[in-house]
Short mmCIF file of C-alpha atoms in Angstrom, two decimals:
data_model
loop_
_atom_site.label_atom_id
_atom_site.label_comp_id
_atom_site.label_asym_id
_atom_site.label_seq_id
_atom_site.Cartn_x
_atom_site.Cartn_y
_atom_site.Cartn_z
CA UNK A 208 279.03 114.79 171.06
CA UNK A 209 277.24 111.60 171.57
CA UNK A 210 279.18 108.15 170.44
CA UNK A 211 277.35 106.52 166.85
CA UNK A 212 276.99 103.11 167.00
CA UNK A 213 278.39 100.55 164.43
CA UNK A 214 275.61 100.09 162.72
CA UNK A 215 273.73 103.93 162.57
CA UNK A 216 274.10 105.76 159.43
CA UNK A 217 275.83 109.14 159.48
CA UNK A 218 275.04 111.88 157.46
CA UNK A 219 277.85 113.10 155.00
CA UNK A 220 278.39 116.77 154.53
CA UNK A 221 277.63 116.77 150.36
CA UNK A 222 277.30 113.99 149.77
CA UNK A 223 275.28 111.89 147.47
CA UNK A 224 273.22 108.85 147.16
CA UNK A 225 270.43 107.08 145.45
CA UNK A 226 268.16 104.14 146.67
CA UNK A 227 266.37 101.93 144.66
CA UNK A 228 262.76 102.15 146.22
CA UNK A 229 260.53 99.17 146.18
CA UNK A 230 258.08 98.86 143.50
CA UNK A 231 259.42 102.77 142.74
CA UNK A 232 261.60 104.96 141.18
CA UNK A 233 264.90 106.07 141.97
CA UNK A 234 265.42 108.12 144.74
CA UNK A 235 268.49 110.80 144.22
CA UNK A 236 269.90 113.04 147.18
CA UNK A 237 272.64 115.33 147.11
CA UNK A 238 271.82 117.86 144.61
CA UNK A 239 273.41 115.45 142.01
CA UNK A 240 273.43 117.23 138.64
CA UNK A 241 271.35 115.58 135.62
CA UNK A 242 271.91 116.26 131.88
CA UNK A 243 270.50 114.18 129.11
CA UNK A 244 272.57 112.37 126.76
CA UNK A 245 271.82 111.61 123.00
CA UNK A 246 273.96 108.36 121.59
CA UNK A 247 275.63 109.51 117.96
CA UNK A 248 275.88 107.01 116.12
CA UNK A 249 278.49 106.69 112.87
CA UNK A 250 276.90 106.32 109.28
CA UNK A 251 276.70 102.27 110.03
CA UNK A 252 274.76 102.99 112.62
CA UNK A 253 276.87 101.87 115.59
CA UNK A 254 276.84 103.74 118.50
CA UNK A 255 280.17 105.71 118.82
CA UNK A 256 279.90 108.37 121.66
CA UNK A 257 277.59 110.40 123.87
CA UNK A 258 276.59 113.77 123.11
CA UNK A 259 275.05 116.42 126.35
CA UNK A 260 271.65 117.53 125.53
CA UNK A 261 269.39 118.88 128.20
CA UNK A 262 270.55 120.18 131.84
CA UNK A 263 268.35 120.03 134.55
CA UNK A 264 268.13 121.94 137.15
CA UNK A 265 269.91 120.90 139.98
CA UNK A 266 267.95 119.74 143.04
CA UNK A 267 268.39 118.40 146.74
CA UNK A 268 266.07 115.01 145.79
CA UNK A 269 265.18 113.79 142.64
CA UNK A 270 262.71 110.55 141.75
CA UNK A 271 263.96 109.16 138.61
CA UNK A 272 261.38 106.97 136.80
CA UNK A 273 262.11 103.16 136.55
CA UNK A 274 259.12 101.74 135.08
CA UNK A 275 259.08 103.74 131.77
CA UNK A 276 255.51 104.93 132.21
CA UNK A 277 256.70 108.96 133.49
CA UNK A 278 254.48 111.57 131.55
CA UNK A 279 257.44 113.75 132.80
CA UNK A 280 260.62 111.94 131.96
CA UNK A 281 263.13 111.52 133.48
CA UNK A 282 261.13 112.46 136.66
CA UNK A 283 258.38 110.20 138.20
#
C-alpha cells in the first residue's frame, strides 16, 4: 500500500458528496436518495410541515439543476 499524501483526496467506501460546479448544477455522488417534498401549509396559510411526494430512483451521480431553467426538474 502506497503512503497518501496530506493533501490527496481519498475515496470513502459509501460515501457521499455534492460539489457546486461552476456556472452549473449540482453535482451528487453516492447514490444519495431524492424524494420531493410538498410544504402544507395551515388554513392561514403558514407553512407548518413537509409532506414526501415523489421518490426517485436512486442513482450513483445525480446533476441537480441550480438555475431554475431544467425542462426535467429536479435534474439538469
Amino acid at each position: 500500500m502506497k503512503p497518501q499524501k496530506e493533501n490527496e483526496k481519498r475515496p470513502m467506501k459509501n460515501a457521499a458528496s455534492i460539489e457546486v460546479t461552476r456556472n452549473g448544477p449540482y453535482l451528487v455522488l453516492g447514490w444519495v436518495p431524492l424524494q420531493k417534498q410538498i410544504i402544507i401549509a395551515d388554513s392561514d396559510g403558514t407553512a407548518t410541515e413537509w409532506q414526501p411526494s415523489i421518490k426517485y430512483a436512486p442513482q450513483e451521480k445525480i446533476l441537480l439543476c441550480r438555475c431554475g431553467q431544467s425542462k426535467n426538474k429536479p435534474f439538469c
